[in-house]
mmCIF file of C-alpha atoms in Angstrom:
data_model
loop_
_atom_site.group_PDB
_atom_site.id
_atom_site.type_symbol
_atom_site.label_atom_id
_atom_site.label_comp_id
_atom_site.label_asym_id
_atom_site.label_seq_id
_atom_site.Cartn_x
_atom_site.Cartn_y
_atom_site.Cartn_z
ATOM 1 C CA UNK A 21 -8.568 -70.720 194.210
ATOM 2 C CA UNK A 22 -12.178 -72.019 194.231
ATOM 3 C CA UNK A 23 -15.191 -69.707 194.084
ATOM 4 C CA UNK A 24 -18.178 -69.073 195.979
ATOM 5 C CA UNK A 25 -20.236 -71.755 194.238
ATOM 6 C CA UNK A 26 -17.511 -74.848 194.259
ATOM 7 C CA UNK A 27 -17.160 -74.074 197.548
ATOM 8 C CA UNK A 28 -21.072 -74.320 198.080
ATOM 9 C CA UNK A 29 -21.134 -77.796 196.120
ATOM 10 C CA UNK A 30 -18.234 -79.035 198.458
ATOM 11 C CA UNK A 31 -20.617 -78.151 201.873
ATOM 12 C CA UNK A 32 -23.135 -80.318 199.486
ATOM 13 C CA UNK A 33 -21.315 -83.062 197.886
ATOM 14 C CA UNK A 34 -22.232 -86.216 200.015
ATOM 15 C CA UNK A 35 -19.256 -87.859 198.711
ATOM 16 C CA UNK A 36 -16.893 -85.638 201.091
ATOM 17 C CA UNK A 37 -16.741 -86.691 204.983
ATOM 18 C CA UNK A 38 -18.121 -83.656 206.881
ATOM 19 C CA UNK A 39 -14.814 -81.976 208.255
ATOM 20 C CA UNK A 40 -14.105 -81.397 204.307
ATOM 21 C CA UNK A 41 -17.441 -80.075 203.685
ATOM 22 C CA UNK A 42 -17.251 -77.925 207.564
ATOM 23 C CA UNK A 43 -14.255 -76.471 206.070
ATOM 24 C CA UNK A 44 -15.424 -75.624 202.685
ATOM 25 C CA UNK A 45 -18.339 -73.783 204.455
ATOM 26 C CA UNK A 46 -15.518 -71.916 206.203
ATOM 27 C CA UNK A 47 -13.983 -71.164 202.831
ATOM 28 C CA UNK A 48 -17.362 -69.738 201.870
ATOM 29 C CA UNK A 49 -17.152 -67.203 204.241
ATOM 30 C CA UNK A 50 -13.652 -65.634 202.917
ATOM 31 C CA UNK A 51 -15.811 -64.702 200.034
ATOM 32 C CA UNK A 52 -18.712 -63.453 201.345
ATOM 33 C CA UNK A 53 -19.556 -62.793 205.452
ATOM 34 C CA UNK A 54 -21.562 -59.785 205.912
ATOM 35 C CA UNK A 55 -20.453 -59.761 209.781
ATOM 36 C CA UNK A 56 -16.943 -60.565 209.373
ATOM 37 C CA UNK A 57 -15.569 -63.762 209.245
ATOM 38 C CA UNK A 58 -15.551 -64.908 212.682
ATOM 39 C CA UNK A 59 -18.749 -63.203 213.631
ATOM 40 C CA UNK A 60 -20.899 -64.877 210.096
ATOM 41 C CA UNK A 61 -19.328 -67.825 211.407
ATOM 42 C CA UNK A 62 -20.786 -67.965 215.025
ATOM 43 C CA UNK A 63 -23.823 -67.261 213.703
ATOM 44 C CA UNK A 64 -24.540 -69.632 211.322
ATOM 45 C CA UNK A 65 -23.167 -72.145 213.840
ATOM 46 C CA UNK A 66 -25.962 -70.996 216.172
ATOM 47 C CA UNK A 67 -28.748 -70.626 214.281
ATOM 48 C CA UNK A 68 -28.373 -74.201 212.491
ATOM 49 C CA UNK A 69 -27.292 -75.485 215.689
ATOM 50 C CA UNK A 70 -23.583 -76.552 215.568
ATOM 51 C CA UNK A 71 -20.952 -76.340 217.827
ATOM 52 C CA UNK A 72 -18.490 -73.916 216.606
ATOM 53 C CA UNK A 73 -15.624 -75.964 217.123
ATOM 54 C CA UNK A 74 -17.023 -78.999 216.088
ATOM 55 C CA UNK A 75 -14.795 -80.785 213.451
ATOM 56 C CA UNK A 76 -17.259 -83.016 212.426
ATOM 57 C CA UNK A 77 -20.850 -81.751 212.810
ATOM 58 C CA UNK A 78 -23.762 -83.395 210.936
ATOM 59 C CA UNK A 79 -23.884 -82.502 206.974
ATOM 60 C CA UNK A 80 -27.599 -81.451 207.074
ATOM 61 C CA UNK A 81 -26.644 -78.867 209.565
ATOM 62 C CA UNK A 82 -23.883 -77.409 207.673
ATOM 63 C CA UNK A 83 -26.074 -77.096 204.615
ATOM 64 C CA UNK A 84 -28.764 -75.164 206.341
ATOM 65 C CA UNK A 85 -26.353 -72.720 207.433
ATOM 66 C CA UNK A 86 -25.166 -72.716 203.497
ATOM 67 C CA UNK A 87 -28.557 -72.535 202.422
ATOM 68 C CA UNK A 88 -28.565 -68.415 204.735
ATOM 69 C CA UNK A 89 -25.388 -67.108 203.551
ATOM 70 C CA UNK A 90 -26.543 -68.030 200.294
ATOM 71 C CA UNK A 91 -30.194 -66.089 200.773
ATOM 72 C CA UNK A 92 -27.648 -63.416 201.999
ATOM 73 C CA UNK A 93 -25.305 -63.509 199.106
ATOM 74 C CA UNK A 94 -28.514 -63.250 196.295
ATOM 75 C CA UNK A 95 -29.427 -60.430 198.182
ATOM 76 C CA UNK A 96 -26.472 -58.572 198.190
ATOM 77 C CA UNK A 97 -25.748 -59.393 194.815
ATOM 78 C CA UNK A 98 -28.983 -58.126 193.390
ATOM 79 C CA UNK A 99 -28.189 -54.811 195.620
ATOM 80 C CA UNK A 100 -24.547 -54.621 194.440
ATOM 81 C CA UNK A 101 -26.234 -54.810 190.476
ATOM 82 C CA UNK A 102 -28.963 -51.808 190.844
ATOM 83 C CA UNK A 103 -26.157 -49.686 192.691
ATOM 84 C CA UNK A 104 -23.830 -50.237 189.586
ATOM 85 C CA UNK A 105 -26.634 -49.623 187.250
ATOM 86 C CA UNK A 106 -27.401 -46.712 189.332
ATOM 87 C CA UNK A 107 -24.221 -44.966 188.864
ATOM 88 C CA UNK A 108 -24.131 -45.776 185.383
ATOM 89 C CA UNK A 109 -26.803 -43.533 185.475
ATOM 90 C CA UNK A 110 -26.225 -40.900 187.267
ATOM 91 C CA UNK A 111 -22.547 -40.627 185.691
ATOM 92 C CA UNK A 112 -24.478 -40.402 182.192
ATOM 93 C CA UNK A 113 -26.312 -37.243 183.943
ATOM 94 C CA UNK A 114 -23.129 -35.739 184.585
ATOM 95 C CA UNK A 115 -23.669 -36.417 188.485
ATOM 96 C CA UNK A 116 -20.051 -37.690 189.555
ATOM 97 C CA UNK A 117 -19.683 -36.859 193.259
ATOM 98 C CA UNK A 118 -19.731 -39.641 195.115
ATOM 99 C CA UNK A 119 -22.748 -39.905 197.843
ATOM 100 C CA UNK A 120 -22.853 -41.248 201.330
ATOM 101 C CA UNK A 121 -24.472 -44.643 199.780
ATOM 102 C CA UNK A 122 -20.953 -44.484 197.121
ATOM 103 C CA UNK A 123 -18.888 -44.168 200.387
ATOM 104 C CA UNK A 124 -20.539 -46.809 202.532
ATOM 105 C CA UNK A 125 -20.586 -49.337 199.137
ATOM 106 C CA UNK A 126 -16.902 -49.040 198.634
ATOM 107 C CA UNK A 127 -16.313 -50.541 202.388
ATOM 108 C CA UNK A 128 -18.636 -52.950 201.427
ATOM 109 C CA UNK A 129 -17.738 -54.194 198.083
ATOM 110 C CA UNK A 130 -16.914 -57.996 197.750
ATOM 111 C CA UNK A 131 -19.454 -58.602 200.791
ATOM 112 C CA UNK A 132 -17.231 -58.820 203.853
ATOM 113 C CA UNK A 133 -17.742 -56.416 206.676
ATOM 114 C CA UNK A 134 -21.669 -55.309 205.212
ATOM 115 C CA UNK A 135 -22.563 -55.164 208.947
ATOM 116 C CA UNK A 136 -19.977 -55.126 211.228
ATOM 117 C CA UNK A 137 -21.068 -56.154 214.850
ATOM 118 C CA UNK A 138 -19.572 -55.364 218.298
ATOM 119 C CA UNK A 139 -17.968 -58.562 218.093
ATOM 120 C CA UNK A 140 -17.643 -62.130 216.913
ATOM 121 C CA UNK A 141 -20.289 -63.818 219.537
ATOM 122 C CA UNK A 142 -22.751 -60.078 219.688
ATOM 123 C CA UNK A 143 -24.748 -60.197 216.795
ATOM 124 C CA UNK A 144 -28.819 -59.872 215.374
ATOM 125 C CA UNK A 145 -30.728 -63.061 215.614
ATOM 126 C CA UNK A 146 -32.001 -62.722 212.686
ATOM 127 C CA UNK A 147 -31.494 -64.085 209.180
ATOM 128 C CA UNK A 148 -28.445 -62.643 207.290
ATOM 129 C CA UNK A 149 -30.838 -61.773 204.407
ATOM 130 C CA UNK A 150 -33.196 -59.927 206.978
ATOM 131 C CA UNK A 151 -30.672 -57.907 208.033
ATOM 132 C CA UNK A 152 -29.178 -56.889 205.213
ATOM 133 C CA UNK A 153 -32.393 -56.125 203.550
ATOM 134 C CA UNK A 154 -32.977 -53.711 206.238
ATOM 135 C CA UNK A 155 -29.708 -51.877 206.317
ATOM 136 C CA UNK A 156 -29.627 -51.450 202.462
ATOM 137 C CA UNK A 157 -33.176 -49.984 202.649
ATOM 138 C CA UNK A 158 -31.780 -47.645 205.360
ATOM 139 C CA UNK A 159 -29.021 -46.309 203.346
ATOM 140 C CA UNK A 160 -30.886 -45.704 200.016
ATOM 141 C CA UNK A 161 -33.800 -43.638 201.894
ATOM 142 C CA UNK A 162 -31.032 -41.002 202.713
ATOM 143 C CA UNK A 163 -32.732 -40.061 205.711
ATOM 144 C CA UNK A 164 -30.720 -40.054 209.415
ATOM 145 C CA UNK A 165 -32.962 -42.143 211.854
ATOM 146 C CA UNK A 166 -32.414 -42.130 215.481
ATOM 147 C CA UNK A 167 -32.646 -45.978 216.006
ATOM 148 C CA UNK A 168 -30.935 -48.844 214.846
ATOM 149 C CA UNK A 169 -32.362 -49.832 211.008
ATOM 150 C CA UNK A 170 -31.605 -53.910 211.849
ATOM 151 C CA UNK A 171 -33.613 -54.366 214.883
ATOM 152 C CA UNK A 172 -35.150 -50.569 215.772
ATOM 153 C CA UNK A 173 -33.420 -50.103 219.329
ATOM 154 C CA UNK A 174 -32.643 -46.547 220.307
ATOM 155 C CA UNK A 175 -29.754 -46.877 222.649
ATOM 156 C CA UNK A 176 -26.218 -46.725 220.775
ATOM 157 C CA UNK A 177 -22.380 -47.060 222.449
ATOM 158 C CA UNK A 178 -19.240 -45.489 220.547
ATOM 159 C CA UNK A 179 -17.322 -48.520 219.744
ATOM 160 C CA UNK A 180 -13.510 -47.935 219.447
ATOM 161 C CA UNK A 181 -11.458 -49.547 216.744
ATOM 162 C CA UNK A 182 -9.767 -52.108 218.092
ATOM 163 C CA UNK A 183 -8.296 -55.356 216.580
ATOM 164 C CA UNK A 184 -11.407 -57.612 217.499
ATOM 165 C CA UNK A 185 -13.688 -55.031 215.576
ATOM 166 C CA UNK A 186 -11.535 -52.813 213.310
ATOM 167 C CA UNK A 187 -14.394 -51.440 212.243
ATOM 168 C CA UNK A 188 -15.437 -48.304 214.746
ATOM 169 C CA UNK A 189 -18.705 -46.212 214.808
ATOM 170 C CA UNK A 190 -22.092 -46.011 217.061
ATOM 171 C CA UNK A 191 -22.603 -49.928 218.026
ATOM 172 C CA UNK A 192 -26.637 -50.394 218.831
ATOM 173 C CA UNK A 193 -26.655 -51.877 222.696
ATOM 174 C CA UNK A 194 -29.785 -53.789 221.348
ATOM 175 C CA UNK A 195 -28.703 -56.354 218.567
ATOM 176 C CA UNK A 196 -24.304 -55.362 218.526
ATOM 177 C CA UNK A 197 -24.244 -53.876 215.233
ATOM 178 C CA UNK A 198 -21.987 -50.956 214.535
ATOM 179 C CA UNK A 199 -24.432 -48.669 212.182
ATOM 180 C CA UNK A 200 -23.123 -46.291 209.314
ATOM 181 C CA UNK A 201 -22.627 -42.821 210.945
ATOM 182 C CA UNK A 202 -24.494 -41.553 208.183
ATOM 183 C CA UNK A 203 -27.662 -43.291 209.236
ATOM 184 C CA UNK A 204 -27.891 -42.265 212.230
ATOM 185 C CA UNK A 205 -29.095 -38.313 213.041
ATOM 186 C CA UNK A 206 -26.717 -35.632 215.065
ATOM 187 C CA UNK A 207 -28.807 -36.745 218.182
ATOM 188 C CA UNK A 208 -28.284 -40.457 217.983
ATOM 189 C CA UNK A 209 -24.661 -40.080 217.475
ATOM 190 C CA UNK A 210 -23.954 -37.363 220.903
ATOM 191 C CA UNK A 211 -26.389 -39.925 222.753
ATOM 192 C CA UNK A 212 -23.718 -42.892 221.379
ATOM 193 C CA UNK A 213 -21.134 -40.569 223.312
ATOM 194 C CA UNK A 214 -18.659 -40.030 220.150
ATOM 195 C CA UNK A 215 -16.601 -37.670 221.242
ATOM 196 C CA UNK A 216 -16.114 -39.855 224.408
ATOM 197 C CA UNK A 217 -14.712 -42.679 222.438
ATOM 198 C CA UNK A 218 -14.290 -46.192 224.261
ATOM 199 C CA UNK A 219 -15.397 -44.344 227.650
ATOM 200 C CA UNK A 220 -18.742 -44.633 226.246
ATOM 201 C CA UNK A 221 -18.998 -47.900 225.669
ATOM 202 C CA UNK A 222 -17.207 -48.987 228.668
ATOM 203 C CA UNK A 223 -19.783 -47.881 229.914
ATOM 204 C CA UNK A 224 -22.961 -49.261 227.984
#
């Protein structure tokens, strides 16, 4: 099974017609899609301007939307590095209780799921790398905020598991993104309506 980077030199490789190279892209994102799969997808489609279901969209295109989830991918890599150099170190100090950054980076690891949004077509605008930047900063400060750490809105939704999202949690009503629980503060979460489960966001 090819890796991450074949796949990236198949989007590339001029020498493949552009439904190979659309579906290498799509390959890509079974190793790494910080949404999901289906949500990563739509937005790199929108953002480099192709049509979703377009079997044979223009090459250029398809590398510009390579050329993000890449940005993203460095990014994440270079996090997923210091956090296993970090707990090198902190296993060396005798420290072996996992944190809520351990917990959160074990639903994380491989880079699928980072960011889970409310669903596939409700996502930030901004670039992957952005937006990852900013919810790995949010985690390692350790400190509960009461708005969202991608795009700062205050106004949250419980979002119930369900089998378009399996992930569940307080979804910001802003940018779609279903935040940590742990960085968000008591307050943020009652506002979100947790205990009132998909009521709440029925109602958002």
């Amino acid at each position: 099974m090819a890796g991450f980077r074949a796949l990236a030199q198949q989007v590339r490789n001029p020498r493949l017609v552009a439904a190979q190279r659309r579906t290498a892209l799509r390959k890509c994102l079974e190793r790494f899609a910080p949404y999901g799969h289906r949500a990563t997808w739509h937005h790199l489609c929108t953002r480099a301007g192709i049509v979703a279901h377009d079997r044979n969209p223009d090459p250029e295109r398809l590398v510009a939307a390579l050329a993000e989830l890449e940005e993203a991918r460095t990014v994440w890599l270079a996090y997923e590095q210091e956090f296993a150099a970090r707990r090198r170190r902190e296993k060396h100090d005798g420290i072996r209780q996992p944190g809520t950054l351990d917990d959160w980076h074990r639903r994380t690891w491989g880079g699928c799921d980072i960011v889970p949004c409310e669903s596939p077509q409700r996502h930030p605008a901004a670039r992957l790398a952005v937006v990852l930047r900013s919810m790995i900063a949010a985690m390692e400060s350790g400190r509960p905020r009461r708005d969202c750490p991608v795009c700062g809105g205050t106004r949250f939704a419980w979002l119930p598991e369900s089998a378009d999202c399996p992930a569940s949690g307080p979804a910001c009503r802003e940018c779609g993104v279903v935040a940590p629980v742990s960085v968000l503060t008591p307050e943020a979460l009652t506002a979100a309506g947790r205990a009132g489960g998909a009521g709440a966001f029925a109602a958002a």
